[in-house]
mmCIF file of N, CA and C in Angstrom:
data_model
loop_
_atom_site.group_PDB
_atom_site.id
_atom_site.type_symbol
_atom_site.label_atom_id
_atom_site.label_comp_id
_atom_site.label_asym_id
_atom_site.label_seq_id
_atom_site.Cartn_x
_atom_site.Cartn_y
_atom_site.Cartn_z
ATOM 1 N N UNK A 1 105.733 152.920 134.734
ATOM 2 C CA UNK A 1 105.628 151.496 134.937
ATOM 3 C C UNK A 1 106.950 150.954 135.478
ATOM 4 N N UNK A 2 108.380 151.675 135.270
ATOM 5 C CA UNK A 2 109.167 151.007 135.692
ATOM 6 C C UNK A 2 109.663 149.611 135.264
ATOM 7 N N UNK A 3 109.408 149.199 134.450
ATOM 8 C CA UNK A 3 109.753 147.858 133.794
ATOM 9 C C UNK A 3 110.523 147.494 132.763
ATOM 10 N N UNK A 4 111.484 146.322 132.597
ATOM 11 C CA UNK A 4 112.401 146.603 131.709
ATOM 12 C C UNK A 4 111.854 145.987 130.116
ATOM 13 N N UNK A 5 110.671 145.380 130.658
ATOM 14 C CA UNK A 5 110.210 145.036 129.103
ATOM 15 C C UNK A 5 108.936 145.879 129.017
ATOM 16 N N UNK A 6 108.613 147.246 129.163
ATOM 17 C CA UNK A 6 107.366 147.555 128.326
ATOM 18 C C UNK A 6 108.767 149.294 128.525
ATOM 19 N N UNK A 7 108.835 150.002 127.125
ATOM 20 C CA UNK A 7 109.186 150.880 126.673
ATOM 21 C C UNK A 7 108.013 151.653 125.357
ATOM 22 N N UNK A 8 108.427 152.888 125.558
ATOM 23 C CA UNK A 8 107.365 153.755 124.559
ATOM 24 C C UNK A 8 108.098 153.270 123.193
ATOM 25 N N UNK A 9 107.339 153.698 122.363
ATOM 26 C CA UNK A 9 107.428 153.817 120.909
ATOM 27 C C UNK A 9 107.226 155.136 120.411
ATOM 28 N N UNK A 10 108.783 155.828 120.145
ATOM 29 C CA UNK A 10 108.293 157.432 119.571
ATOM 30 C C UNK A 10 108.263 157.401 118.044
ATOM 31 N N UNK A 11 107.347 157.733 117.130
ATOM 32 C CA UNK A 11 107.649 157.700 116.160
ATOM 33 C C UNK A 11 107.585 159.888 115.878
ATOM 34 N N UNK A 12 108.354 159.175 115.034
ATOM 35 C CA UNK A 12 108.996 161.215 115.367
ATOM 36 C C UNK A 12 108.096 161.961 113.884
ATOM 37 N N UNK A 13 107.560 160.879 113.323
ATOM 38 C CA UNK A 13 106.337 161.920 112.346
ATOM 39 C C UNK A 13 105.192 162.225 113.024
ATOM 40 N N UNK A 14 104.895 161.416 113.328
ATOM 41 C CA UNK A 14 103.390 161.740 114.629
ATOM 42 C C UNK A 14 103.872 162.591 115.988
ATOM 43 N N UNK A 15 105.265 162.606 116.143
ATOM 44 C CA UNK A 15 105.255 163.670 117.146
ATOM 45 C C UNK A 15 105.139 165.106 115.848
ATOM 46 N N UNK A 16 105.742 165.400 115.184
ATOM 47 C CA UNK A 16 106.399 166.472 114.193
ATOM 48 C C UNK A 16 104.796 166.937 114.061
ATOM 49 N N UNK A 17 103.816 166.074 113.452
ATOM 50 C CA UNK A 17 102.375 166.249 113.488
ATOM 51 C C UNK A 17 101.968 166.768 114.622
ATOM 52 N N UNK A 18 101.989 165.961 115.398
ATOM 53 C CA UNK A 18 101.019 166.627 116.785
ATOM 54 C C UNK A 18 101.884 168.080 117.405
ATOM 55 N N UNK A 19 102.924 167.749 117.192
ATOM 56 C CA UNK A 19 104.166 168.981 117.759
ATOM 57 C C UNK A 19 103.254 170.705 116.895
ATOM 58 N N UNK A 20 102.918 170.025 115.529
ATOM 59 C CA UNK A 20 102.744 171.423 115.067
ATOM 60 C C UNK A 20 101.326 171.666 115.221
ATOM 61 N N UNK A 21 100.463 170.712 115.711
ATOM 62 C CA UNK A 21 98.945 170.755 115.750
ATOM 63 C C UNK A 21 98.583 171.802 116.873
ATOM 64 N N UNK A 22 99.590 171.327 117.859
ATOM 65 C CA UNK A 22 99.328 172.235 119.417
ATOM 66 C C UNK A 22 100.166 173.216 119.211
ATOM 67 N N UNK A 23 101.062 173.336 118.518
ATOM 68 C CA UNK A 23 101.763 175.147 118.463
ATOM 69 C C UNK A 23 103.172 174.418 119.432
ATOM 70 N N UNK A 24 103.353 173.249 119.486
ATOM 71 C CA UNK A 24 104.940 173.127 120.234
ATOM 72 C C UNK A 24 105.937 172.973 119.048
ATOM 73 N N UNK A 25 107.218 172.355 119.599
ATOM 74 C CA UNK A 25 108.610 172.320 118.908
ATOM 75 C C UNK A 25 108.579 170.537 119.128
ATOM 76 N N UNK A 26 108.969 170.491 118.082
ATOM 77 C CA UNK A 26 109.203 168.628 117.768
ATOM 78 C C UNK A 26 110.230 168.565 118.651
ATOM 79 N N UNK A 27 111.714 169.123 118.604
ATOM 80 C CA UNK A 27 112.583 168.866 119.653
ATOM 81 C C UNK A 27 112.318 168.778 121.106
ATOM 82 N N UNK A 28 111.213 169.407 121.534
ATOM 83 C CA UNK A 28 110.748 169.775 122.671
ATOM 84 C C UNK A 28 109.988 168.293 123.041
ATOM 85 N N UNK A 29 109.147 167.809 122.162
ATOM 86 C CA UNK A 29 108.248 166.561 122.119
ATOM 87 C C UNK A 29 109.273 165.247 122.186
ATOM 88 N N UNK A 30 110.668 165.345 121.024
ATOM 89 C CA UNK A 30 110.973 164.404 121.360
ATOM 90 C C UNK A 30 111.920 163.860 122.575
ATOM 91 N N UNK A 31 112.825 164.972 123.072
ATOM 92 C CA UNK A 31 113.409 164.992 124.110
ATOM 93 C C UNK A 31 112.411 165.100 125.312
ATOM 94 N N UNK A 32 111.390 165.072 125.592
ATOM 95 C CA UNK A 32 110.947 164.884 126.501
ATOM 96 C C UNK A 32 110.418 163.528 126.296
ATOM 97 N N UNK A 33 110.114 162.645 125.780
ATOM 98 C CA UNK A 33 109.484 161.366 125.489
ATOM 99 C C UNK A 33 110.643 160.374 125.386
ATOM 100 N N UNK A 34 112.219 160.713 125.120
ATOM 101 C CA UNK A 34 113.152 160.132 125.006
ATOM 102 C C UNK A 34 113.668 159.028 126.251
ATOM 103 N N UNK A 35 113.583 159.573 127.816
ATOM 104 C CA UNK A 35 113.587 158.875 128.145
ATOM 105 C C UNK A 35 112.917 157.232 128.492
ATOM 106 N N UNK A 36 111.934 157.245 127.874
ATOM 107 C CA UNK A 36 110.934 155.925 128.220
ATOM 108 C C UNK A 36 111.383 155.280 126.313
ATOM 109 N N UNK A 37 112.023 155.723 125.657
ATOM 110 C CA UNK A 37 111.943 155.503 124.145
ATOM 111 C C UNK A 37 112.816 154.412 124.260
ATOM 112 N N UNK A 38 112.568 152.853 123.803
ATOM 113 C CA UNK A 38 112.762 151.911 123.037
ATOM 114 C C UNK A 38 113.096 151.395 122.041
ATOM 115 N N UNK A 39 112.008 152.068 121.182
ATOM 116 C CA UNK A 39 111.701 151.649 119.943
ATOM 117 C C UNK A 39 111.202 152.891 118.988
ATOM 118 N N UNK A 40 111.855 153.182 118.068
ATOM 119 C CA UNK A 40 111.584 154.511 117.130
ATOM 120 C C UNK A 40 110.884 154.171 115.688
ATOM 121 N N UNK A 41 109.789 155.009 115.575
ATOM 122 C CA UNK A 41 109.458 154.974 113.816
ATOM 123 C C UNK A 41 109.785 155.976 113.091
ATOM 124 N N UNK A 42 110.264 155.624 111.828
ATOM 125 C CA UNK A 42 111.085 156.881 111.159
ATOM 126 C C UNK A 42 110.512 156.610 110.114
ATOM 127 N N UNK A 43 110.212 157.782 109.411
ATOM 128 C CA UNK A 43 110.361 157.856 107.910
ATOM 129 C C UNK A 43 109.817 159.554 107.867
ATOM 130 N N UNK A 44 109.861 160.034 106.749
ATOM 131 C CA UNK A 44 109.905 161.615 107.126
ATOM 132 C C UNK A 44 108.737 162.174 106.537
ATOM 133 N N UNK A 45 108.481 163.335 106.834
ATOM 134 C CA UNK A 45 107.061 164.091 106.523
ATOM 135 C C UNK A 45 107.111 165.403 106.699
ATOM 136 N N UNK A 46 106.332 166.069 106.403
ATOM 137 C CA UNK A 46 106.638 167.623 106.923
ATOM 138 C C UNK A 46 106.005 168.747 108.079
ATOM 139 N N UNK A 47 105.334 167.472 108.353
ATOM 140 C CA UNK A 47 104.535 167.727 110.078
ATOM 141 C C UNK A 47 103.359 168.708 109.825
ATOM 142 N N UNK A 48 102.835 168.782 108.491
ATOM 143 C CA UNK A 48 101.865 169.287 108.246
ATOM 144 C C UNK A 48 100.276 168.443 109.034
ATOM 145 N N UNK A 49 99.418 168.629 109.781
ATOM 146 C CA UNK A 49 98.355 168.003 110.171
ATOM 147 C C UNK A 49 97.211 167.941 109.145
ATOM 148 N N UNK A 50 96.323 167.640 108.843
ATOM 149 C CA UNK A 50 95.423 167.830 108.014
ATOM 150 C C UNK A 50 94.309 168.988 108.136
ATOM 151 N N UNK A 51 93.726 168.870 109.288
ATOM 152 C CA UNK A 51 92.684 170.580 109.819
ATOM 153 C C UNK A 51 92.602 170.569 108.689
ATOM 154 N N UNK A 52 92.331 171.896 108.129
ATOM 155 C CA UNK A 52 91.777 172.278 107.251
ATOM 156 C C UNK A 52 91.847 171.487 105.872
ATOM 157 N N UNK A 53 92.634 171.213 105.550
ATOM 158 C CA UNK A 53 93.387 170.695 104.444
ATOM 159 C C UNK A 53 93.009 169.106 104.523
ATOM 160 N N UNK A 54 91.999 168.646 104.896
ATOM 161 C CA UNK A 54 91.758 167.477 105.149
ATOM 162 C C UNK A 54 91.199 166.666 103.986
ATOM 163 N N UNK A 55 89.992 167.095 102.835
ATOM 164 C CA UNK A 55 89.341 166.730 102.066
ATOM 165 C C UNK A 55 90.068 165.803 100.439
ATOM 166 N N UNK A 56 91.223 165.381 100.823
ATOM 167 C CA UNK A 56 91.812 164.623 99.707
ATOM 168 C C UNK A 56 91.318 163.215 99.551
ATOM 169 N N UNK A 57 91.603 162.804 98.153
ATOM 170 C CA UNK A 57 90.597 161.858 97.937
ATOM 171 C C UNK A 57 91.942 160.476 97.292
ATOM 172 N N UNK A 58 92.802 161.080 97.306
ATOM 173 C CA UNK A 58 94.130 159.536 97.188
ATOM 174 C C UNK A 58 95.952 160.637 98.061
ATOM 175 N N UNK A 59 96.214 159.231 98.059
ATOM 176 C CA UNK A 59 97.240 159.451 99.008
ATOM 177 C C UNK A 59 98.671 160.737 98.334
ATOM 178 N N UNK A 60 98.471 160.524 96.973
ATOM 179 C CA UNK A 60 99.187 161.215 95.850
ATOM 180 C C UNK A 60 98.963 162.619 96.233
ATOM 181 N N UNK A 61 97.329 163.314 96.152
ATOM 182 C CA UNK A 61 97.269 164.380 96.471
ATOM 183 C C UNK A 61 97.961 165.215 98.255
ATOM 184 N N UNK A 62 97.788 164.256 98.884
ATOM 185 C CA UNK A 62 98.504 164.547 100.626
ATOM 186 C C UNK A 62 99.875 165.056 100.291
ATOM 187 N N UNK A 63 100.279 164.185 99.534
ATOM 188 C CA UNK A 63 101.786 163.853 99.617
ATOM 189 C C UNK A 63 102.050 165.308 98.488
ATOM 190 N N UNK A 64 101.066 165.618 97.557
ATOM 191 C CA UNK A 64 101.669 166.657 96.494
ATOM 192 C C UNK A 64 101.229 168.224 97.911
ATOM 193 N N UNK A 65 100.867 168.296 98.647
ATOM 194 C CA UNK A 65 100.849 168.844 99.527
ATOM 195 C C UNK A 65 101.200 169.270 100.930
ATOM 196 N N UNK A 66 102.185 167.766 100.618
ATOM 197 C CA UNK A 66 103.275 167.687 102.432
ATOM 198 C C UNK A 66 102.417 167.973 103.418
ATOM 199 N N UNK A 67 100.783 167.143 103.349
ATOM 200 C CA UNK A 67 99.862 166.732 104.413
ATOM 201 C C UNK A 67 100.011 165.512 105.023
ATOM 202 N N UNK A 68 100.098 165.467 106.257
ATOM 203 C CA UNK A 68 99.365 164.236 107.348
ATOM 204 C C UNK A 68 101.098 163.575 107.300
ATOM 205 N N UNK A 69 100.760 161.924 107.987
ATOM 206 C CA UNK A 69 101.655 161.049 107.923
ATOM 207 C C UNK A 69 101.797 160.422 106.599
ATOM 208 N N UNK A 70 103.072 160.989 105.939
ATOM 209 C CA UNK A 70 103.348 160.660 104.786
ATOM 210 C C UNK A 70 103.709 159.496 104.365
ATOM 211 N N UNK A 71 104.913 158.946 105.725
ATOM 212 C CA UNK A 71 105.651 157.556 105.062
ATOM 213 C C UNK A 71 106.489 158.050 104.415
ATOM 214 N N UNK A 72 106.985 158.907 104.371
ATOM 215 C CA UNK A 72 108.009 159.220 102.954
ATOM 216 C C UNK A 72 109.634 159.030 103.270
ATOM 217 N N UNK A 73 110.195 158.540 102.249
ATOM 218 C CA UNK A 73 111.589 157.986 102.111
ATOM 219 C C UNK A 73 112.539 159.395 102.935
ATOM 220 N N UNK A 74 113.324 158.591 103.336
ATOM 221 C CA UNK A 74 114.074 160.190 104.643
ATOM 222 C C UNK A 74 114.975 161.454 103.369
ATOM 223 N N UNK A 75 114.430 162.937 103.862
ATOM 224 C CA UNK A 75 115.691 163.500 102.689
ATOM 225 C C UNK A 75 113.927 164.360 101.962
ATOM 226 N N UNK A 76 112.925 163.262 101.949
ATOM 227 C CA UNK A 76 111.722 164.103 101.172
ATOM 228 C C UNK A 76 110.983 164.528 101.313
ATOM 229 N N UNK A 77 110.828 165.013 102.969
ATOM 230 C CA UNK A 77 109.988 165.696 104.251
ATOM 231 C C UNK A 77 111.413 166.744 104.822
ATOM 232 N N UNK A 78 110.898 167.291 105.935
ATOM 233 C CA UNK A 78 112.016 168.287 105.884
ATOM 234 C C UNK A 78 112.282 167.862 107.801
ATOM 235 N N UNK A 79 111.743 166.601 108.121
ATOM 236 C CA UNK A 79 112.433 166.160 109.406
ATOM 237 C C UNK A 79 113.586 166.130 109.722
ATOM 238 N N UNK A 80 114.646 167.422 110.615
ATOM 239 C CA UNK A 80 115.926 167.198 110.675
ATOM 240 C C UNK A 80 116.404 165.992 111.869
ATOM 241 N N UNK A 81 116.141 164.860 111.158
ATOM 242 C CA UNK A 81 116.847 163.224 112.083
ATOM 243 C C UNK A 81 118.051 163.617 112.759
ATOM 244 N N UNK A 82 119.211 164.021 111.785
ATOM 245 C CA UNK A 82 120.809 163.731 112.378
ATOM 246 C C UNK A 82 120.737 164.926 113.284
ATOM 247 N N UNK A 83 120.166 166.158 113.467
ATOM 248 C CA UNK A 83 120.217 167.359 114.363
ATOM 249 C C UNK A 83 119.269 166.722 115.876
ATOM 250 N N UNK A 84 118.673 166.040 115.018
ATOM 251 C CA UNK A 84 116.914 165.333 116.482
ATOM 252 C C UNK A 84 117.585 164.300 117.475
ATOM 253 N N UNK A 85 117.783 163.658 116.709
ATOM 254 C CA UNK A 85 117.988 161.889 117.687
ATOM 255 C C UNK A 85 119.082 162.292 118.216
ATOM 256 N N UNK A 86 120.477 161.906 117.262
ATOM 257 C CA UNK A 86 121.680 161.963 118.280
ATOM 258 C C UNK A 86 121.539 162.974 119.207
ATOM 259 N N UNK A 87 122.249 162.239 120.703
ATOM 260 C CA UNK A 87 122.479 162.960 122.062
ATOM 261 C C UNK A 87 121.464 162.796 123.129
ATOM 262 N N UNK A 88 119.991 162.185 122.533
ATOM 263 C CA UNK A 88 119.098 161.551 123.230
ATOM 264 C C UNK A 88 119.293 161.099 124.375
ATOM 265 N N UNK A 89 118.415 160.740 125.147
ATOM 266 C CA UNK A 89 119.000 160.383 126.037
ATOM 267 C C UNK A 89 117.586 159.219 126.256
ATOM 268 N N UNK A 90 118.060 158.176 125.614
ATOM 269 C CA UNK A 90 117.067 157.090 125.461
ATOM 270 C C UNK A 90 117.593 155.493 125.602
ATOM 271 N N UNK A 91 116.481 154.541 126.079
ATOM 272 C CA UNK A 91 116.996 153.199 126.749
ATOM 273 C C UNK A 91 117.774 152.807 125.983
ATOM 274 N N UNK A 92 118.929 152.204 126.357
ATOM 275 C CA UNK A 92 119.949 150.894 126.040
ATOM 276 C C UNK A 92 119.374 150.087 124.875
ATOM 277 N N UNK A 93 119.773 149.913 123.778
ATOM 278 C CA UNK A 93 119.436 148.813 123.204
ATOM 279 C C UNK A 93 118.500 149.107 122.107
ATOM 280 N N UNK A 94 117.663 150.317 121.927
ATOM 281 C CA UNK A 94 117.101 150.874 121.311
ATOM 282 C C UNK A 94 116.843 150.597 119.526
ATOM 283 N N UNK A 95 115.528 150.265 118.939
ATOM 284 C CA UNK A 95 115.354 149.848 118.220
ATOM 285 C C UNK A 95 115.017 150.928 117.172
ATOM 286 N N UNK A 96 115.139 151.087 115.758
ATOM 287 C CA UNK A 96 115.079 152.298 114.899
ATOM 288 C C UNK A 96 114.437 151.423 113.821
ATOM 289 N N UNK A 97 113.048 151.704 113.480
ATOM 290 C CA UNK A 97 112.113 150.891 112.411
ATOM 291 C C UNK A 97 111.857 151.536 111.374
ATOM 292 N N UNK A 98 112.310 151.645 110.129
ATOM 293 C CA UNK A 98 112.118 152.125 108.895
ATOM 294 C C UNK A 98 110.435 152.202 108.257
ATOM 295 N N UNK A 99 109.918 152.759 108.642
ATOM 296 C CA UNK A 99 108.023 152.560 107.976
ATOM 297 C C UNK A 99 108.472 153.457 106.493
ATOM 298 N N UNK A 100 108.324 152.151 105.571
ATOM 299 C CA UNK A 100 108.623 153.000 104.068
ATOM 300 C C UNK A 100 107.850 151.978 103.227
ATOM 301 N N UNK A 101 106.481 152.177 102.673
ATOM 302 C CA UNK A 101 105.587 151.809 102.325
ATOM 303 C C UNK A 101 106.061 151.603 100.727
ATOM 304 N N UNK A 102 105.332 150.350 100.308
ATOM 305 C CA UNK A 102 105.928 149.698 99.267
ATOM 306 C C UNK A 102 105.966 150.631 97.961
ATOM 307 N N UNK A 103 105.375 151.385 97.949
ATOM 308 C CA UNK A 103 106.024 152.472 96.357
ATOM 309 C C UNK A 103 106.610 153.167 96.631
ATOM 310 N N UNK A 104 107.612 153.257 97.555
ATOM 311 C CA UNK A 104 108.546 154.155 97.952
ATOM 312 C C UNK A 104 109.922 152.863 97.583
ATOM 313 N N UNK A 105 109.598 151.966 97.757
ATOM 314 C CA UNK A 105 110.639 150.143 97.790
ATOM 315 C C UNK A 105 111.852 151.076 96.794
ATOM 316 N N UNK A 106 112.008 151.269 96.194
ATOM 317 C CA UNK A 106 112.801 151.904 95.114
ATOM 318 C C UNK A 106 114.038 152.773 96.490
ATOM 319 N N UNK A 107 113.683 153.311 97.259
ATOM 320 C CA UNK A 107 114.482 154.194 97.836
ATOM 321 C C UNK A 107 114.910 153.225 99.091
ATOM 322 N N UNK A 108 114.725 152.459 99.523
ATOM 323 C CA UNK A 108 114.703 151.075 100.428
ATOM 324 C C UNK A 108 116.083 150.962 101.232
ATOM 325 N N UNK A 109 117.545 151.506 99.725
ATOM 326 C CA UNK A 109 118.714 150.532 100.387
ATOM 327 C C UNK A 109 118.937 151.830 100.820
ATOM 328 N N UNK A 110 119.166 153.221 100.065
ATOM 329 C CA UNK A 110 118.944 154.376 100.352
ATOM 330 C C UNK A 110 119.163 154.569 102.079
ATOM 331 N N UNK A 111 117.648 154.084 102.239
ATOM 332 C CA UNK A 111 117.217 154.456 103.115
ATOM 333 C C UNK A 111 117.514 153.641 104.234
ATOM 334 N N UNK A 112 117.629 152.532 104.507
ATOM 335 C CA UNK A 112 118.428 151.762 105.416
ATOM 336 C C UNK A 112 119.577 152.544 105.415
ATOM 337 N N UNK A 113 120.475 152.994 104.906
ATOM 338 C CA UNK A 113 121.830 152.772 104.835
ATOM 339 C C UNK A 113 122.199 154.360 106.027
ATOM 340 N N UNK A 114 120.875 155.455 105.389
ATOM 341 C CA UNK A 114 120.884 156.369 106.413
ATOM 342 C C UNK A 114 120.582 156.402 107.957
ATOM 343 N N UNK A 115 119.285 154.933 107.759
ATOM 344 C CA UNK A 115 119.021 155.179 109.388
ATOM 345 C C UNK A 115 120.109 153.772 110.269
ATOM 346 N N UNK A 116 120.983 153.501 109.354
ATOM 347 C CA UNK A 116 122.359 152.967 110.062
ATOM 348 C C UNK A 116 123.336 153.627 110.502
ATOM 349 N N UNK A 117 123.809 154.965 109.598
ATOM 350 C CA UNK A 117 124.178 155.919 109.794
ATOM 351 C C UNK A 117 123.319 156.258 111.042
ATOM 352 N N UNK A 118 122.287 157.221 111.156
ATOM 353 C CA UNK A 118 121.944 157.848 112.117
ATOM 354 C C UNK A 118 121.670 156.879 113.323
ATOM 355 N N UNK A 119 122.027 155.696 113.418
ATOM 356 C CA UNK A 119 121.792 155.178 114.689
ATOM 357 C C UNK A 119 123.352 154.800 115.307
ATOM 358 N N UNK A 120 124.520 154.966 114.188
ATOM 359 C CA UNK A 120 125.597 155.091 114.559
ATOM 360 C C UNK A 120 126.260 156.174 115.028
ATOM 361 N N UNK A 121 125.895 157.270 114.752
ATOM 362 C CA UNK A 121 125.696 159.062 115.509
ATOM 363 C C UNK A 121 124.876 158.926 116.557
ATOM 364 N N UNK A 122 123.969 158.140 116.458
ATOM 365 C CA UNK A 122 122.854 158.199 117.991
ATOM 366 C C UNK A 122 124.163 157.151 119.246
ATOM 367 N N UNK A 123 124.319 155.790 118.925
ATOM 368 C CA UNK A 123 125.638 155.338 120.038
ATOM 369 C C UNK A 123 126.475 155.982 119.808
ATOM 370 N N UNK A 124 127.205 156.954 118.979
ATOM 371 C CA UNK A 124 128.611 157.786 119.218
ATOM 372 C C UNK A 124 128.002 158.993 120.244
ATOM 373 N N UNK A 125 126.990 159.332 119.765
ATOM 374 C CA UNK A 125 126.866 160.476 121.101
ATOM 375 C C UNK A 125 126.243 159.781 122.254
ATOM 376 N N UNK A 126 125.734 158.698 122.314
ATOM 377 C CA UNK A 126 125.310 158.424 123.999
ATOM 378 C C UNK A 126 126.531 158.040 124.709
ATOM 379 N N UNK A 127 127.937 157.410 123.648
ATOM 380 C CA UNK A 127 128.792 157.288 124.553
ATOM 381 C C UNK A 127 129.561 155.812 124.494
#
């Protein structure tokens, strides 16, 4: 599209998911999607897809199984962020959105405080 107001949205659990659904490398998914990237969703998971493992009946059981999009507080999925993002090579100005669903609220400042950190490693390595 070429335009300075419509940018992708990578959220790097749904790549980590789909990355392992098709047999690729999340690094591979997100550095290639990096350039059109804007706007990021974070929170961590273990890129498990559901397939087989699909038949759970509350969100407790997924999560006691490191299935699907978790939502989970960063540190309790095994997404390596500070090795992923920094060095990107993604638009100016770039937005980093915390998705951390309210019974997780407990881990909140936690968790801000890391993806401030990691967006301060993401501008030290772009430069």
């Amino acid at each position: 599209v070429a335009h300075p107001h419509v940018t992708g949205t990578l959220d790097v659990s749904h790549s980590y998911l789909m990355s392992n659904f098709r047999g690729g490398r999340l690094a591979d998914a997100v550095r290639a999607f990096a350039p059109v990237t804007g706007h990021f969703h974070l929170h961590d998971s273990f890129g498990r897809p559901p397939g087989a493992l699909s038949g759970f009946y509350t969100d407790c059981e997924r999560v006691a199984f490191g299935v699907g999009d978790l939502h989970l507080p960063f540190g309790w999925g095994d997404i390596p962020f500070e090795a992923l993002l920094p060095g990107l090579s993604v638009l100016p100005g770039s937005v980093l959105i915390v998705e951390l669903p309210e019974r997780y609220w407990s881990e909140l400042e936690r968790c801000a405080a890391f993806a401030r950190e990691l967006m301060e490693k993401m501008n030290a390595a772009a430069g």
